PDB file of C-alpha atoms in Angstrom:
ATOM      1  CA  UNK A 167     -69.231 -63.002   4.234  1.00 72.00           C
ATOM      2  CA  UNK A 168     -67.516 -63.948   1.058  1.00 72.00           C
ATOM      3  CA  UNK A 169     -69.161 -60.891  -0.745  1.00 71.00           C
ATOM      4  CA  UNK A 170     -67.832 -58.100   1.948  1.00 78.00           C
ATOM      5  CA  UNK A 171     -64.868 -59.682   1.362  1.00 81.00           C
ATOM      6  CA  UNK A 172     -65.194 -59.303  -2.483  1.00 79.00           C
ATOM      7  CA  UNK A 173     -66.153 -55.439  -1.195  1.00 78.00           C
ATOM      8  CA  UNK A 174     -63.681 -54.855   0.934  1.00 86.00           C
ATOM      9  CA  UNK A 175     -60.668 -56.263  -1.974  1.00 88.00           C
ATOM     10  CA  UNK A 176     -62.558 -53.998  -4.504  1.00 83.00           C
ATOM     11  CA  UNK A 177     -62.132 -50.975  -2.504  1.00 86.00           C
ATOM     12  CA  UNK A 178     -57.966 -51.539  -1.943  1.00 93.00           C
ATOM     13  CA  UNK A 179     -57.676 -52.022  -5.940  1.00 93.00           C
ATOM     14  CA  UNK A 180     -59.932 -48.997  -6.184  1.00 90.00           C
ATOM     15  CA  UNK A 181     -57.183 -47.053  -4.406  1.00 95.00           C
ATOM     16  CA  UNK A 182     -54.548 -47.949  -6.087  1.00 96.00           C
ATOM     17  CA  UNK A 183     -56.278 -47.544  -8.682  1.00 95.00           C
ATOM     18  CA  UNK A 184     -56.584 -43.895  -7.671  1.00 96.00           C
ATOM     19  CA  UNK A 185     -53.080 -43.545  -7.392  1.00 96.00           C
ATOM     20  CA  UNK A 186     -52.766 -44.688 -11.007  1.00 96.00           C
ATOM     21  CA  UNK A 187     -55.064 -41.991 -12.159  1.00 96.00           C
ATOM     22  CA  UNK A 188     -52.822 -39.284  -9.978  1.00 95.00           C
ATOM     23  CA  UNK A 189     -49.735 -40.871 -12.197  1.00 95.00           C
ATOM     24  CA  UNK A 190     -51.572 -40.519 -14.781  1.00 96.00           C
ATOM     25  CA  UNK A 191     -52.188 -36.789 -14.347  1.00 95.00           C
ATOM     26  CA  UNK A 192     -48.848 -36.171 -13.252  1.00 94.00           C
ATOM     27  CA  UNK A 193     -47.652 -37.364 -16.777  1.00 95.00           C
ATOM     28  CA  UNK A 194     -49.794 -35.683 -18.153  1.00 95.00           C
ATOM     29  CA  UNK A 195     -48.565 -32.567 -16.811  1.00 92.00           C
ATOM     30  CA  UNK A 196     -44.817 -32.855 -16.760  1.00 92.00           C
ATOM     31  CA  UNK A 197     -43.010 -31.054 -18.642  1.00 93.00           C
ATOM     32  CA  UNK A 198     -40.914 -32.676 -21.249  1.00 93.00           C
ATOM     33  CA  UNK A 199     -37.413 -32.627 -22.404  1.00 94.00           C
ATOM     34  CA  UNK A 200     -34.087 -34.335 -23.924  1.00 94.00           C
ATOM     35  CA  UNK A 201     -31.616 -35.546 -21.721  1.00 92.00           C
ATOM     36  CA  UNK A 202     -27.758 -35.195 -22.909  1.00 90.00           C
ATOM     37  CA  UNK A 203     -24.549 -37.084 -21.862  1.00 87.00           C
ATOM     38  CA  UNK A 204     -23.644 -34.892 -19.843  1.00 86.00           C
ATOM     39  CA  UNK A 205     -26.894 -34.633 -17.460  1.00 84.00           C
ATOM     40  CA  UNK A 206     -28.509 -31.577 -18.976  1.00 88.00           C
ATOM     41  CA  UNK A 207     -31.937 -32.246 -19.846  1.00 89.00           C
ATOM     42  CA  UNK A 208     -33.352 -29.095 -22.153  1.00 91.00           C
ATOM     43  CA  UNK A 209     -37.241 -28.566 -22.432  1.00 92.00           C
ATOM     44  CA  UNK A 210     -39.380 -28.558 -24.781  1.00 91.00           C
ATOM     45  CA  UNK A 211     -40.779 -25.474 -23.602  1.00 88.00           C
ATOM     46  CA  UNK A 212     -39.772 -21.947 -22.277  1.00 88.00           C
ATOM     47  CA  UNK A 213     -37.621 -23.472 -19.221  1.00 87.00           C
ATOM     48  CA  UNK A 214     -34.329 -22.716 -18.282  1.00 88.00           C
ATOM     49  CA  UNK A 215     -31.958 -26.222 -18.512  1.00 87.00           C
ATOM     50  CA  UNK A 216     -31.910 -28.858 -16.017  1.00 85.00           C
ATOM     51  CA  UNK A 217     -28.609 -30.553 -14.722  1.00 82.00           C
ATOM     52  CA  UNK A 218     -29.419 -33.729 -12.919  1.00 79.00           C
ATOM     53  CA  UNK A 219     -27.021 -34.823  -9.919  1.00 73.00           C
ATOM     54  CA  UNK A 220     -23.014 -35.313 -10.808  1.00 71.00           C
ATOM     55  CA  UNK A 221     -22.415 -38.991 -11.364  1.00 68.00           C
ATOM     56  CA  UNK A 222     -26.099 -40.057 -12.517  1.00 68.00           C
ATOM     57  CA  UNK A 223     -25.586 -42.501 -15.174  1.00 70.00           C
ATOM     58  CA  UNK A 224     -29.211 -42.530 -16.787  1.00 77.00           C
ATOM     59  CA  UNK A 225     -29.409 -42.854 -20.173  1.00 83.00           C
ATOM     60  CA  UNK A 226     -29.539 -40.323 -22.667  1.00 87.00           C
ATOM     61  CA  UNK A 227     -32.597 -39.535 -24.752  1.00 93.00           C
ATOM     62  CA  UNK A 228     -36.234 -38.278 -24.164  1.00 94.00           C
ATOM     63  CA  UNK A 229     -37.513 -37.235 -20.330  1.00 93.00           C
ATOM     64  CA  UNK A 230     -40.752 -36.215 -18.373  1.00 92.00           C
ATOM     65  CA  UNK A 231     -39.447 -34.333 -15.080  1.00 90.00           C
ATOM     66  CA  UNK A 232     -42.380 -35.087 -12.352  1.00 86.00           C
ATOM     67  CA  UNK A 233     -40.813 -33.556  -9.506  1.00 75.00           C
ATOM     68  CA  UNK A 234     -41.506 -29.737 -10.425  1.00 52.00           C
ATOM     69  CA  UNK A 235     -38.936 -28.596 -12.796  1.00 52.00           C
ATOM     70  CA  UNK A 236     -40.028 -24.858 -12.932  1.00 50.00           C
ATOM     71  CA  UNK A 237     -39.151 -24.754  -9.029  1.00 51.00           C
ATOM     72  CA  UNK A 238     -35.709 -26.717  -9.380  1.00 50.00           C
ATOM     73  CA  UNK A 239     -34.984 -25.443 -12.548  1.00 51.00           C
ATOM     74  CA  UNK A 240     -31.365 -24.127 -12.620  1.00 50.00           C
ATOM     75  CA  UNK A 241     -28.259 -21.611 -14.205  1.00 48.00           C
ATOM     76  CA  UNK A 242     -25.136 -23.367 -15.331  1.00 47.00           C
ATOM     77  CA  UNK A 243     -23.657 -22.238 -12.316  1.00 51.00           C
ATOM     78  CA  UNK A 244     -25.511 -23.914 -10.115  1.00 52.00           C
ATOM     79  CA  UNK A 245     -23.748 -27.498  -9.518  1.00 50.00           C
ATOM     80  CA  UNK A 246     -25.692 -28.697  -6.456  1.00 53.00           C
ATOM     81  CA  UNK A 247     -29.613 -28.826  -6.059  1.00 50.00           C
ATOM     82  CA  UNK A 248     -30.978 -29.333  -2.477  1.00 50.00           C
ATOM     83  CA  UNK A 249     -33.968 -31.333  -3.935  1.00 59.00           C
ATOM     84  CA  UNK A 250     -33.280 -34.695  -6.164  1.00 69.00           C
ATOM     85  CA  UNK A 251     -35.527 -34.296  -9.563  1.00 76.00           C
ATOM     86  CA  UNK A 252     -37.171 -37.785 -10.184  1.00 84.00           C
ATOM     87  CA  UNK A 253     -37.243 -38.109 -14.106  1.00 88.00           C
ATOM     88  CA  UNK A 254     -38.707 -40.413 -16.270  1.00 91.00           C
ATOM     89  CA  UNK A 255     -37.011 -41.533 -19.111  1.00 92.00           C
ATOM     90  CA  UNK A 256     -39.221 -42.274 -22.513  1.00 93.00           C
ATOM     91  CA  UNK A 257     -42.014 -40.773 -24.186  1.00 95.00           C
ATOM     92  CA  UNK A 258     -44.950 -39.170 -23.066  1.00 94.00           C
ATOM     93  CA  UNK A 259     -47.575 -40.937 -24.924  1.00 96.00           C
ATOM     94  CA  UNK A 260     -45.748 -44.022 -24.433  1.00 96.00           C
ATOM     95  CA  UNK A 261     -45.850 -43.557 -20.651  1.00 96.00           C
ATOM     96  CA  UNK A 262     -48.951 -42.703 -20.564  1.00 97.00           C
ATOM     97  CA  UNK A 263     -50.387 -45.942 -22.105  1.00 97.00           C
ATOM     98  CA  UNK A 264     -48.407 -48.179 -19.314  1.00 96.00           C
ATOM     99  CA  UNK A 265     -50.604 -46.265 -17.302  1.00 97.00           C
ATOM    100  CA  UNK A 266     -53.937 -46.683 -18.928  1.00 97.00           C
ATOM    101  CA  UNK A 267     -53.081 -50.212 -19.009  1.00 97.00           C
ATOM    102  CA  UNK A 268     -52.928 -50.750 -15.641  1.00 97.00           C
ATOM    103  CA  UNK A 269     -55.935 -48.824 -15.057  1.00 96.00           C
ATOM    104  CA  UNK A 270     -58.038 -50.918 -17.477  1.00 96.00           C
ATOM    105  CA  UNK A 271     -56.557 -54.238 -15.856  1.00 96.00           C
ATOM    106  CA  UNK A 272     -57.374 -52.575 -12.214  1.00 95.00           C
ATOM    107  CA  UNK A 273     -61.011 -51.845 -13.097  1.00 93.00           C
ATOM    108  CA  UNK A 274     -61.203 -55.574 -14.795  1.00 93.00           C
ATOM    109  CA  UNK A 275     -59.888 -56.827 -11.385  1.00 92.00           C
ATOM    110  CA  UNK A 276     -62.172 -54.566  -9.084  1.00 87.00           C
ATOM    111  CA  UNK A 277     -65.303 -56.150 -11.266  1.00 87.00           C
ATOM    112  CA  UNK A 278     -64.454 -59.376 -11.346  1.00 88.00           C
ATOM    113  CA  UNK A 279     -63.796 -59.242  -7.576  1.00 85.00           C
ATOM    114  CA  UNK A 280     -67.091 -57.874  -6.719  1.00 82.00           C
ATOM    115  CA  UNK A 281     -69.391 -59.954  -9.238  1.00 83.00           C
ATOM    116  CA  UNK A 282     -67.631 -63.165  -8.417  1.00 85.00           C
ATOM    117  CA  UNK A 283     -67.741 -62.910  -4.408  1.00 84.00           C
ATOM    118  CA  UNK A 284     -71.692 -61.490  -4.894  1.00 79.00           C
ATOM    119  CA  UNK A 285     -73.308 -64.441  -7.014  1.00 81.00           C
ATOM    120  CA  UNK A 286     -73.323 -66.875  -4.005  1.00 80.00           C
ATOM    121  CA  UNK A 287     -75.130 -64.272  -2.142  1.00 74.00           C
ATOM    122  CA  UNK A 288     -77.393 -63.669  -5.522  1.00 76.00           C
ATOM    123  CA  UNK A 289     -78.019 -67.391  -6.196  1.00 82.00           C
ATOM    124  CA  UNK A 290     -79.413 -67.746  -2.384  1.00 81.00           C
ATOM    125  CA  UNK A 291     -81.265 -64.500  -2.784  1.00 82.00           C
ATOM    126  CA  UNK A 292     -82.762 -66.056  -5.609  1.00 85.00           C
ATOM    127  CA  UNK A 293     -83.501 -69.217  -4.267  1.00 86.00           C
ATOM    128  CA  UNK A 294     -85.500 -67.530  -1.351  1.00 84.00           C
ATOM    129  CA  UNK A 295     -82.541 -68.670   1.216  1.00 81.00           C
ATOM    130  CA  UNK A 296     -81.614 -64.935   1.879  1.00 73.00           C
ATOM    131  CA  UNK A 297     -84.501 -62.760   2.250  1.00 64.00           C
TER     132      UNK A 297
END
């Protein structure tokens, strides 16, 4: 019983640990840029400038756009987006190592989970109690 437990718990931090790994990618893949004090965040790369939403007070500095930047990408005309762009503000390796962390501590915790709830059922195995 204890040890489908320690299953079962292993396969929830397995999943989020699959969502860690999508974050991961998503990093990974986002395009990066410099945010000004005015909301303008120019890329790296050949994009047309972003303005972020009128009033947001994030700080100024380096940004990873996640939410799809070539598709909301827009002219200085444009004031108003339909879409909100979620950025990230910091640097991409720097990121992407908060990430890894939590992916090595997630595959600790699935281990430990599963070898601690499975040595009673082990230890009675190997005492002939089980089989």
């Amino acid at each position: 019983m204890v040890a489908a437990a320690g299953v079962l718990f292993a396969g929830f931090v397995l999943r989020r640990r699959r969502r860690a790994q999508a974050r991961l990618e998503q990093l990974a893949s986002a395009p990066a840029g410099t945010r000004d004090e005015r909301g303008w965040i120019t890329f790296d790369e050949a994009l047309p400038d972003l303005r972020l939403a009128p009033g947001d007070d994030d700080p100024t500095g380096r940004v990873l756009v996640l939410s799809g930047a070539e598709e909301r990408a827009v002219t200085y005309r444009d004031a108003v987006r339909p879409d909100p762009v979620e950025v990230v503000h910091g640097e991409r390796n720097e990121l992407m190592a908060e990430v890894r962390a939590e992916l090595v501590r997630l595959d600790a915790l699935a281990l430990a989970a599963v070898l601690l709830t499975a040595t009673p059922l082990h230890a009675a195995a190997w005492r002939g109690l089980v089989f």
